[in-house]
Coordinates of C-alpha atoms in Angstrom, one line a residue:
M1 CA 18.0 47.5 12.5
S2 CA 17.3 44.3 10.6
L3 CA 17.5 40.8 12.1
P4 CA 20.4 38.6 11.0
L5 CA 17.8 36.0 9.7
L6 CA 14.7 37.0 7.8
P7 CA 11.5 35.8 9.5
K8 CA 10.0 32.7 7.9
P9 CA 6.5 32.8 6.5
H10 CA 3.6 31.0 8.2
L11 CA 3.5 28.4 5.5
P12 CA 6.7 26.9 3.9
R13 CA 7.7 28.3 0.5
F14 CA 8.5 25.3 -1.6
H15 CA 10.2 25.3 -5.0
Q16 CA 10.8 22.0 -6.7
A17 CA 14.1 21.5 -8.5
R18 CA 13.7 21.2 -12.2
W19 CA 16.2 19.6 -14.6
D20 CA 15.8 19.1 -18.3
E21 CA 17.0 15.6 -17.7
R22 CA 16.6 13.2 -20.6
I23 CA 15.6 9.6 -19.9
I24 CA 18.5 7.2 -19.4
F25 CA 18.2 5.5 -22.8
D26 CA 18.9 8.9 -24.4
L27 CA 22.2 9.2 -22.4
H28 CA 23.6 6.1 -24.1
A29 CA 27.3 6.7 -25.0
P30 CA 29.0 3.7 -26.7
G31 CA 32.0 2.5 -24.8
Q32 CA 31.2 4.1 -21.5
R33 CA 30.5 1.9 -18.5
G34 CA 29.7 2.1 -14.9
V35 CA 31.0 -1.1 -13.2
L36 CA 32.4 -4.4 -14.4
V37 CA 30.7 -7.6 -13.2
S38 CA 33.2 -9.8 -11.4
A39 CA 34.3 -12.9 -13.3
V40 CA 33.2 -16.2 -12.0
E41 CA 35.7 -17.6 -9.5
S42 CA 37.4 -20.7 -10.7
E43 CA 36.4 -22.6 -7.6
V44 CA 32.8 -21.8 -8.3
S45 CA 33.1 -22.8 -11.9
A46 CA 34.7 -26.1 -10.9
V47 CA 31.6 -27.0 -8.8
V48 CA 28.8 -25.4 -10.9
G49 CA 30.2 -25.8 -14.4
D50 CA 28.8 -23.6 -17.2
A51 CA 25.8 -22.0 -15.7
A52 CA 24.7 -20.5 -19.1
A53 CA 24.5 -24.1 -20.4
L54 CA 21.7 -24.8 -17.9
V55 CA 19.4 -22.3 -19.6
P56 CA 17.2 -24.0 -22.3
K57 CA 18.2 -23.0 -25.8
S58 CA 14.7 -21.6 -26.5
L59 CA 15.3 -19.1 -23.6
R60 CA 18.8 -17.9 -24.6
R61 CA 19.4 -14.5 -26.1
R62 CA 20.3 -14.3 -29.8
S63 CA 21.7 -10.8 -29.5
R64 CA 23.4 -8.6 -26.8
L65 CA 21.2 -7.1 -24.2
D66 CA 20.3 -3.6 -25.5
L67 CA 21.0 -1.5 -22.4
P68 CA 22.4 2.0 -22.4
E69 CA 26.2 2.4 -21.8
I70 CA 26.8 5.2 -19.3
G71 CA 29.7 6.2 -17.0
Q72 CA 29.2 5.7 -13.3
M73 CA 29.3 9.4 -12.4
R74 CA 26.7 10.3 -15.1
V75 CA 24.4 7.5 -13.8
L76 CA 24.8 9.1 -10.3
K77 CA 23.9 12.5 -11.5
H78 CA 21.0 11.2 -13.5
Y79 CA 19.2 9.6 -10.7
L80 CA 20.0 12.3 -8.2
R81 CA 18.4 14.8 -10.5
L82 CA 15.4 12.6 -10.9
S83 CA 15.1 12.3 -7.1
Q84 CA 15.1 16.0 -6.8
G85 CA 11.9 16.1 -8.9
T86 CA 9.9 14.1 -6.4
L87 CA 8.0 14.8 -3.2
G88 CA 9.7 12.1 -1.1
A89 CA 8.0 10.6 1.9
D90 CA 10.7 11.9 4.2
L91 CA 10.5 15.4 2.9
N92 CA 6.8 16.2 3.4
I93 CA 4.0 15.6 5.8
D94 CA 2.6 12.5 4.2
V95 CA -0.9 12.3 5.7
G96 CA -2.7 12.9 2.4
Q97 CA -2.7 9.3 1.3
G98 CA -5.5 7.9 3.4
T99 CA -6.1 4.2 3.2
C100 CA -2.4 3.6 2.6
T101 CA -1.1 4.3 6.2
M102 CA 2.0 6.2 5.1
K103 CA 4.0 6.2 8.3
Y104 CA 7.7 6.8 9.2
S105 CA 9.9 3.8 8.5
P106 CA 12.8 3.9 10.9
K107 CA 16.1 4.1 9.0
V108 CA 17.8 1.7 11.5
N109 CA 15.8 -1.1 9.8
E110 CA 17.4 -0.3 6.5
R111 CA 20.8 -0.8 8.2
L112 CA 19.6 -4.2 9.5
I113 CA 18.7 -5.5 6.1
D114 CA 21.8 -4.1 4.5
T115 CA 23.9 -7.1 5.5
P116 CA 25.2 -9.6 2.9
K117 CA 23.8 -12.3 5.1
L118 CA 20.4 -11.1 3.9
K119 CA 21.1 -9.4 0.6
S120 CA 22.9 -12.5 -0.7
L121 CA 20.3 -15.0 0.5
H122 CA 19.0 -17.4 -2.1
P123 CA 15.6 -19.1 -1.4
M124 CA 17.0 -22.4 -2.6
Q125 CA 19.7 -22.5 0.1
D126 CA 19.8 -25.4 2.5
D127 CA 17.8 -24.8 5.7
D128 CA 21.0 -25.5 7.7
D129 CA 22.7 -22.5 6.1
V130 CA 19.9 -20.0 6.8
Q131 CA 18.7 -20.8 10.3
G132 CA 18.9 -17.1 11.4
V133 CA 16.5 -15.8 8.8
L134 CA 14.2 -18.8 9.1
E135 CA 14.0 -18.1 12.8
I136 CA 13.0 -14.5 12.1
I137 CA 10.3 -15.7 9.7
W138 CA 9.0 -18.2 12.2
Q139 CA 9.0 -15.6 15.0
L140 CA 7.1 -13.1 12.8
Q141 CA 4.5 -15.9 12.1
E142 CA 4.1 -16.4 15.8
I143 CA 3.8 -12.7 16.5
M144 CA 1.1 -12.3 13.8
R145 CA -0.7 -15.3 15.3
A146 CA -0.8 -13.4 18.6
I147 CA -1.9 -10.1 17.0
S148 CA -4.7 -11.7 15.0
G149 CA -5.6 -14.4 17.4
M150 CA -5.7 -16.9 14.5
D151 CA -4.2 -20.4 14.4
A152 CA -1.9 -20.4 11.4
V153 CA -0.1 -17.8 9.3
S154 CA 1.5 -17.5 5.9
L155 CA 3.9 -14.6 5.0
Q156 CA 4.1 -15.6 1.3
T157 CA 2.1 -12.9 -0.4
Q158 CA 3.2 -9.3 -1.1
G159 CA 0.1 -7.9 0.7
G160 CA -2.6 -5.7 -0.7
S161 CA -4.5 -7.2 -3.6
S162 CA -2.2 -10.2 -3.6
A163 CA -3.2 -11.0 0.0
I164 CA -6.9 -10.4 -0.8
W165 CA -6.6 -12.7 -3.8
M166 CA -5.2 -15.4 -1.5
N167 CA -8.2 -14.9 0.8
A168 CA -10.6 -15.4 -2.1
S169 CA -8.6 -18.5 -3.2
L170 CA -8.9 -20.0 0.3
I171 CA -12.6 -19.3 0.4
R172 CA -13.1 -21.0 -3.0
A173 CA -11.0 -24.0 -2.0
Y174 CA -12.8 -24.4 1.3
H175 CA -16.2 -24.7 -0.3
D176 CA -15.0 -26.8 -3.1
L177 CA -13.6 -29.4 -0.6
R178 CA -17.0 -29.4 1.1
G179 CA -18.8 -30.0 -2.2
E180 CA -20.5 -26.6 -2.0
G181 CA -18.4 -24.7 -4.5
G182 CA -21.0 -24.9 -7.2
R183 CA -23.8 -23.5 -5.1
R184 CA -22.0 -20.8 -3.2
R185 CA -21.4 -18.3 -6.0
E186 CA -21.8 -15.0 -4.1
V187 CA -19.5 -12.8 -2.0
I188 CA -20.8 -9.9 0.0
T189 CA -18.7 -6.8 0.7
T190 CA -19.4 -3.1 1.6
I191 CA -18.9 -0.1 -0.6
F192 CA -16.2 1.4 1.7
S193 CA -14.2 -1.8 2.1
H194 CA -11.1 -1.8 0.1
P195 CA -12.2 -2.2 -3.5
S196 CA -9.7 -5.1 -4.0
N197 CA -12.1 -7.3 -2.0
A198 CA -14.8 -6.9 -4.7
A199 CA -12.2 -7.2 -7.4
A200 CA -10.5 -10.3 -6.1
A201 CA -13.8 -12.0 -5.5
K202 CA -14.9 -11.2 -9.0
A203 CA -11.6 -12.5 -10.4
A204 CA -12.2 -15.7 -8.4
G205 CA -15.5 -16.2 -10.3
Y206 CA -17.9 -14.9 -7.7
D207 CA -20.9 -12.6 -8.1
V208 CA -20.3 -9.6 -5.8
I209 CA -23.0 -8.0 -3.7
T210 CA -22.1 -4.6 -2.3
I211 CA -23.8 -3.1 0.8
Y212 CA -24.1 0.6 1.1
P213 CA -24.4 2.7 4.4
D214 CA -27.9 3.3 5.7
E215 CA -29.0 6.7 7.1
S216 CA -26.9 6.2 10.2
G217 CA -23.7 6.0 8.1
Y218 CA -22.9 2.4 9.1
P219 CA -23.2 -0.5 6.7
D220 CA -26.9 -1.3 6.1
R221 CA -27.7 -4.3 8.3
G222 CA -31.1 -4.8 6.7
A223 CA -29.7 -4.9 3.2
F224 CA -27.0 -7.3 4.4
E225 CA -29.6 -9.7 5.9
S226 CA -31.6 -9.5 2.6
A227 CA -28.5 -10.4 0.6
I228 CA -27.1 -13.2 2.6
S229 CA -28.2 -16.8 1.8
D230 CA -27.0 -20.3 1.3
R231 CA -25.6 -19.0 -2.0
T232 CA -23.1 -16.9 0.0
A233 CA -19.5 -18.1 0.0
A234 CA -18.2 -15.4 2.3
I235 CA -18.3 -11.8 3.5
M236 CA -15.1 -9.9 2.7
V237 CA -15.0 -6.6 4.6
T238 CA -12.7 -4.0 5.8
N239 CA -13.3 -2.6 9.3
P240 CA -12.8 0.2 10.0
E241 CA -13.8 1.1 6.5
D242 CA -12.0 3.5 4.3
T243 CA -14.2 6.3 5.8
G244 CA -12.6 5.6 9.1
I245 CA -15.9 4.4 10.5
F246 CA -15.8 1.2 12.6
N247 CA -18.8 -1.1 12.3
P248 CA -19.7 -1.8 16.0
D249 CA -21.9 -4.7 14.9
I250 CA -19.2 -6.5 13.1
R251 CA -19.5 -9.6 15.3
G252 CA -23.2 -9.8 14.5
W253 CA -22.4 -9.7 10.8
V254 CA -19.9 -12.5 11.2
E255 CA -22.4 -14.6 13.1
T256 CA -25.1 -14.0 10.4
A257 CA -22.6 -15.2 7.8
H258 CA -21.7 -18.3 9.8
A259 CA -25.4 -19.1 10.3
V260 CA -25.8 -19.8 6.5
G261 CA -22.5 -21.6 6.2
A262 CA -20.5 -18.7 4.8
L263 CA -17.0 -17.7 5.8
A264 CA -16.0 -14.3 7.1
S265 CA -12.8 -12.7 5.7
Y266 CA -11.3 -9.6 7.4
D267 CA -9.3 -7.1 5.4
Q268 CA -7.1 -5.5 8.1
A269 CA -5.5 -2.9 5.8
N270 CA -6.9 -0.3 8.2
A271 CA -5.6 -2.0 11.4
N272 CA -3.4 0.8 12.4
G273 CA -6.0 2.3 14.8
I274 CA -7.0 -1.0 16.4
L275 CA -3.7 -2.8 17.1
G276 CA -3.8 -4.4 20.5
I277 CA -7.5 -3.3 21.0
T278 CA -9.5 -5.7 18.8
R279 CA -8.6 -8.9 17.1
A280 CA -10.1 -10.9 14.2
R281 CA -10.4 -13.9 16.4
E282 CA -12.6 -12.3 19.0
A283 CA -14.9 -10.9 16.2
G284 CA -15.3 -14.5 14.9
F285 CA -13.5 -14.2 11.6
D286 CA -12.2 -17.3 9.8
L287 CA -9.4 -15.6 7.9
C288 CA -7.8 -12.2 7.7
H289 CA -4.8 -10.4 6.2
F290 CA -2.5 -7.5 7.2
N291 CA -0.1 -5.5 5.1
L292 CA 3.5 -5.2 6.4
H293 CA 3.9 -2.2 4.2
K294 CA 1.1 -0.3 5.9
T295 CA 0.6 -1.2 9.6
F296 CA 4.0 -2.5 10.3
S297 CA 6.1 0.2 8.9
T298 CA 7.9 -1.4 5.9
P299 CA 8.2 0.9 2.9
H300 CA 5.4 0.9 0.3
G301 CA 8.0 0.6 -2.5
S302 CA 5.7 2.6 -4.8
G303 CA 3.7 -0.4 -5.8
G304 CA 5.9 -3.1 -4.5
P305 CA 7.3 -5.4 -3.4
G306 CA 5.2 -5.1 -0.2
G307 CA 4.7 -7.8 2.4
G308 CA 1.5 -9.6 3.4
V309 CA 0.3 -11.6 6.3
N310 CA -2.6 -14.1 5.8
A311 CA -3.9 -15.7 9.0
V312 CA -6.6 -18.4 9.3
T313 CA -8.4 -20.5 11.9
E314 CA -7.6 -24.2 12.2
K315 CA -10.3 -25.3 9.7
L316 CA -8.5 -23.4 6.9
A317 CA -4.9 -24.1 7.9
E318 CA -4.4 -27.1 5.6
L319 CA -5.3 -24.9 2.6
L320 CA -2.5 -22.3 3.2
P321 CA 0.2 -22.1 0.5
G322 CA 3.7 -23.4 1.0
P323 CA 6.5 -23.2 1.8
R324 CA 6.1 -22.2 5.4
V325 CA 8.6 -22.2 8.2
V326 CA 8.1 -24.5 11.2
K327 CA 10.1 -25.2 14.3
K328 CA 11.2 -28.8 15.0
G329 CA 13.2 -29.0 18.2
D330 CA 15.8 -26.4 18.0
R331 CA 15.8 -26.2 14.2
F332 CA 13.7 -24.1 11.8
V333 CA 12.8 -25.9 8.6
T334 CA 10.8 -25.0 5.5
T335 CA 7.9 -27.2 4.5
G336 CA 6.2 -27.6 1.2
A337 CA 2.6 -27.0 0.4
A338 CA 0.2 -29.4 2.2
P339 CA -1.8 -31.9 0.0
R340 CA -4.9 -29.7 0.1
S341 CA -3.0 -26.4 -0.2
I342 CA -4.2 -23.8 -2.7
G343 CA -0.6 -23.9 -4.1
A344 CA 1.9 -21.1 -4.3
V345 CA 0.5 -17.6 -4.7
A346 CA 3.9 -15.9 -4.6
P347 CA 7.5 -16.9 -4.9
F348 CA 9.1 -18.9 -2.1
Y349 CA 8.4 -17.8 1.5
G350 CA 7.8 -14.1 1.2
V351 CA 9.6 -10.8 0.8
V352 CA 12.4 -11.3 3.3
P353 CA 13.7 -7.7 3.6
N354 CA 10.2 -6.6 4.5
I355 CA 9.7 -9.5 6.9
V356 CA 12.9 -8.5 8.7
R357 CA 12.0 -4.8 8.8
A358 CA 8.5 -5.6 10.2
Y359 CA 10.0 -8.0 12.8
S360 CA 12.5 -5.3 13.9
W361 CA 9.7 -2.7 14.2
I362 CA 7.4 -4.9 16.2
R363 CA 10.1 -6.1 18.5
S364 CA 11.3 -2.6 19.2
L365 CA 7.8 -1.6 20.3
G366 CA 6.6 -4.7 22.1
A367 CA 2.9 -5.3 22.8
E368 CA 2.4 -2.2 24.8
G369 CA 4.1 -0.1 22.1
L370 CA 1.8 -1.5 19.4
R371 CA -1.2 -0.5 21.4
E372 CA 0.3 3.0 21.9
V373 CA 0.7 3.2 18.1
A374 CA -3.0 2.6 17.7
E375 CA -4.0 5.1 20.4
I376 CA -1.8 7.9 19.1
A377 CA -3.0 7.2 15.5
V378 CA -6.6 7.6 16.6
L379 CA -5.8 10.7 18.7
N380 CA -3.9 12.3 15.8
N381 CA -6.8 11.5 13.4
N382 CA -9.5 13.0 15.5
Y383 CA -7.4 16.1 16.3
L384 CA -6.9 16.6 12.5
L385 CA -10.6 15.9 12.0
E386 CA -11.5 18.9 14.3
L387 CA -9.1 21.2 12.4
V388 CA -10.4 20.2 8.9
R389 CA -14.0 20.4 10.0
R390 CA -13.5 24.1 10.5
I391 CA -12.2 24.8 7.0
P392 CA -14.8 26.5 4.8
G393 CA -16.0 24.2 2.1
A394 CA -14.9 20.9 3.8
S395 CA -17.3 18.5 5.2
V396 CA -17.4 15.0 6.8
P397 CA -20.0 12.7 5.3
Y398 CA -21.8 9.8 7.1
A399 CA -22.1 9.0 10.8
Q400 CA -22.6 12.6 11.8
G401 CA -21.2 13.5 15.2
R402 CA -19.3 10.2 15.6
R403 CA -15.6 9.9 15.9
R404 CA -13.5 8.1 13.4
I405 CA -10.7 5.6 14.0
E406 CA -7.5 6.2 12.0
Q407 CA -8.6 8.1 8.9
V408 CA -11.4 10.2 7.5
R409 CA -12.8 10.5 4.0
Y410 CA -13.8 14.1 3.7
S411 CA -15.6 16.0 1.0
W412 CA -15.0 19.3 -0.8
K413 CA -18.6 19.2 -2.2
E414 CA -19.6 22.5 -0.7
L415 CA -16.4 24.2 -1.9
F416 CA -16.8 22.8 -5.4
E417 CA -20.3 24.0 -5.7
A418 CA -19.3 27.5 -4.5
T419 CA -16.1 27.9 -6.5
G420 CA -15.8 25.2 -9.2
V421 CA -12.5 24.1 -7.7
S422 CA -12.2 20.3 -7.6
S423 CA -10.5 18.0 -5.0
E424 CA -7.9 17.1 -7.7
E425 CA -7.1 20.7 -8.3
I426 CA -6.7 21.3 -4.5
G427 CA -4.3 18.3 -4.5
L428 CA -2.2 19.9 -7.2
R429 CA -2.1 23.2 -5.3
M430 CA -1.0 21.4 -2.1
A431 CA 2.1 20.4 -4.0
D432 CA 3.1 24.0 -4.2
Y433 CA 3.3 24.0 -0.4
G434 CA 5.5 20.9 -0.5
L435 CA 2.7 18.6 0.8
H436 CA 1.3 15.4 -0.6
Y437 CA -2.4 15.0 -1.2
W438 CA -3.7 11.9 -2.9
T439 CA -6.8 12.1 -5.2
S440 CA -7.6 8.4 -5.6
H441 CA -10.5 7.5 -3.4
H442 CA -12.2 4.6 -5.2
P443 CA -15.0 4.1 -5.5
H444 CA -15.9 7.8 -5.9
V445 CA -19.1 7.6 -3.9
V446 CA -18.3 10.6 -1.8
P447 CA -18.4 13.8 -4.0
Q448 CA -15.1 15.6 -4.4
P449 CA -13.4 13.3 -1.8
F450 CA -10.1 13.6 0.1
T451 CA -8.9 11.1 2.6
L452 CA -6.4 12.0 5.4
E453 CA -4.7 9.5 7.6
P454 CA -2.1 11.0 10.0
T455 CA -0.9 7.7 11.7
E456 CA 1.1 7.9 14.8
S457 CA 4.2 9.3 13.1
Y458 CA 3.4 13.0 12.8
S459 CA 3.6 15.7 15.6
R460 CA 0.9 18.1 16.5
Q461 CA 2.9 20.9 14.9
E462 CA 3.0 19.0 11.6
L463 CA -0.7 18.3 11.7
D464 CA -1.3 22.0 12.4
L465 CA 0.8 23.0 9.4
Y466 CA -1.0 20.5 7.1
A467 CA -4.4 21.8 8.2
A468 CA -3.3 25.4 7.8
S469 CA -2.1 24.7 4.3
L470 CA -5.5 23.2 3.4
A471 CA -7.2 26.2 4.9
E472 CA -5.0 28.5 2.8
V473 CA -5.9 26.6 -0.4
S474 CA -9.6 26.8 0.6
R475 CA -9.2 30.6 1.0
E476 CA -7.5 30.8 -2.4
A477 CA -10.3 28.8 -4.0
H478 CA -12.9 31.2 -2.7
E479 CA -11.0 34.4 -3.5
S480 CA -9.0 33.5 -6.6
P481 CA -10.0 30.1 -7.9
E482 CA -7.8 30.4 -11.0
T483 CA -4.7 30.2 -8.7
V484 CA -5.8 26.8 -7.6
Q485 CA -7.2 25.6 -10.9
T486 CA -3.9 26.3 -12.7
A487 CA -1.7 24.7 -10.0
P488 CA 0.9 23.4 -9.5
H489 CA 3.1 26.5 -10.1
R490 CA 6.3 25.4 -8.4
S491 CA 6.7 21.8 -9.3
T492 CA 8.8 20.0 -11.9
V493 CA 5.8 18.8 -13.9
H494 CA 2.8 21.2 -14.0
R495 CA 0.2 19.0 -15.5
T496 CA 0.2 15.5 -17.0
E497 CA -1.8 14.8 -20.2
H498 CA -4.3 12.2 -19.1
A499 CA -5.3 11.4 -22.7
D500 CA -1.9 9.9 -23.3
L501 CA -2.6 7.5 -20.5
D502 CA -6.1 6.6 -21.4
D503 CA -5.8 5.9 -25.1
P504 CA -4.2 2.5 -26.1
E505 CA -3.3 4.0 -29.4
R506 CA -1.1 6.6 -27.6
W507 CA 0.3 4.9 -24.6
A508 CA 3.7 3.2 -24.5
V509 CA 4.7 1.4 -21.3
T510 CA 8.4 1.0 -22.3
W511 CA 11.0 3.2 -24.0
R512 CA 11.4 0.8 -26.8
A513 CA 7.6 0.6 -27.3
Y514 CA 7.5 4.4 -27.4
R515 CA 10.2 4.4 -30.1
R516 CA 8.5 1.7 -32.2
K517 CA 5.0 3.3 -31.9
Y518 CA 6.0 6.9 -32.6
F519 CA 9.1 6.6 -34.7
G520 CA 9.0 3.1 -36.1
T521 CA 12.5 2.5 -35.0
R522 CA 14.5 1.1 -32.1
G523 CA 17.0 4.0 -32.3
S524 CA 16.7 7.5 -30.8
P525 CA 14.3 9.8 -32.6

């Protein structure tokens, strides 16, 4: 007798949908259309006049916008088919993108921002017409002041490198105002801080000194003390670092920086495991930033727009960019940049949809809930650490025997030396199991790296499944390495040709550029 349902295998069998879908410009059919844009209402025209006449002649189009003409249903099918060719965040166990804190974003927050009262907002509206959203921005500023312990907050940047660039700009402006900008030309960071700290400091004109771990696995205190001097403008560090290792001497580092007149800037991109447990203020930092699209559950948006929080102590508050939202009596008003402000670093007062999502997420949890987020994230991470540590070929570099905070940078060095299978090839094979595994772990100091960050979102069963899939790929690598080295076998795209992306003579970043470069024409090949 057979069972009515076939038993499921231990690991999911995943087959990606594959459509021979052309790109949307190739679907152009003259005369077809999706929707008609509403005509301007006569009442609006009477007040505004001819809006097109407000555009300077030099900026006006001389020909029609060359967009594809496609019927609405065809557009729907096109994008649904494309969506079936992706490993969406809500379809897989998204713990393989360490340093990016890929957590579940509650769908109720999408409903909250789907109101015309938010979607139709214009940043130039009068404050009296947008008191509700201004109050939310002000409330989030106050919440982030409490979370960081700092004195003033700006929500203007889009987070990530944009927020770090703002930190570098604040540091530069602070020393320039004190007449020390010409002498303080160095910034110190650590090799496992987010690389954008070094990049932003360099872009701001600083010489960057990078501190490596010592034999204990922690940032080398002796090397730091040798590097710091009256030429130092700031230390810009992430803690815990991208290895998941928390520097317990961080307050000592900050005090050493302050002793020579340098500032201390805290990259809190990895704050998910320390919410409600440690704060930048108590560690002595002068400025810090968070990413709403990491710690506070707003979507990453595949590169943007994210949302950033920059927080500073009183001595840097006058340098923050404007506009900001302040409360005057019962009203909330926007203020321009202060006289000594570094100026705008992003449009208007921030990415409002992400501000509202983060505000909703924080308010739904409360202070105790935020701490619970951190505790579960650390528990999940160290549970997964114990599972991965047992997989043949996997290892955990640095700080041997010590726990990690919210993520771990592992190494497949032993597996690579035994089988020739690389970390990137393992990532492609994991896609065959419907699981995401990122392969960008810059700088590539750890050989054959992979970084896992389970956050608080995933259950024990899901972490067991992810670890079991990794173990299965490890077994395949040892017993039939070609299976892994030729993966993925069940995805839409098997391999991308990196040469097309690396060669300026070959790449084309738009469809029209592709047609011009390869066919010398704007029309279809």
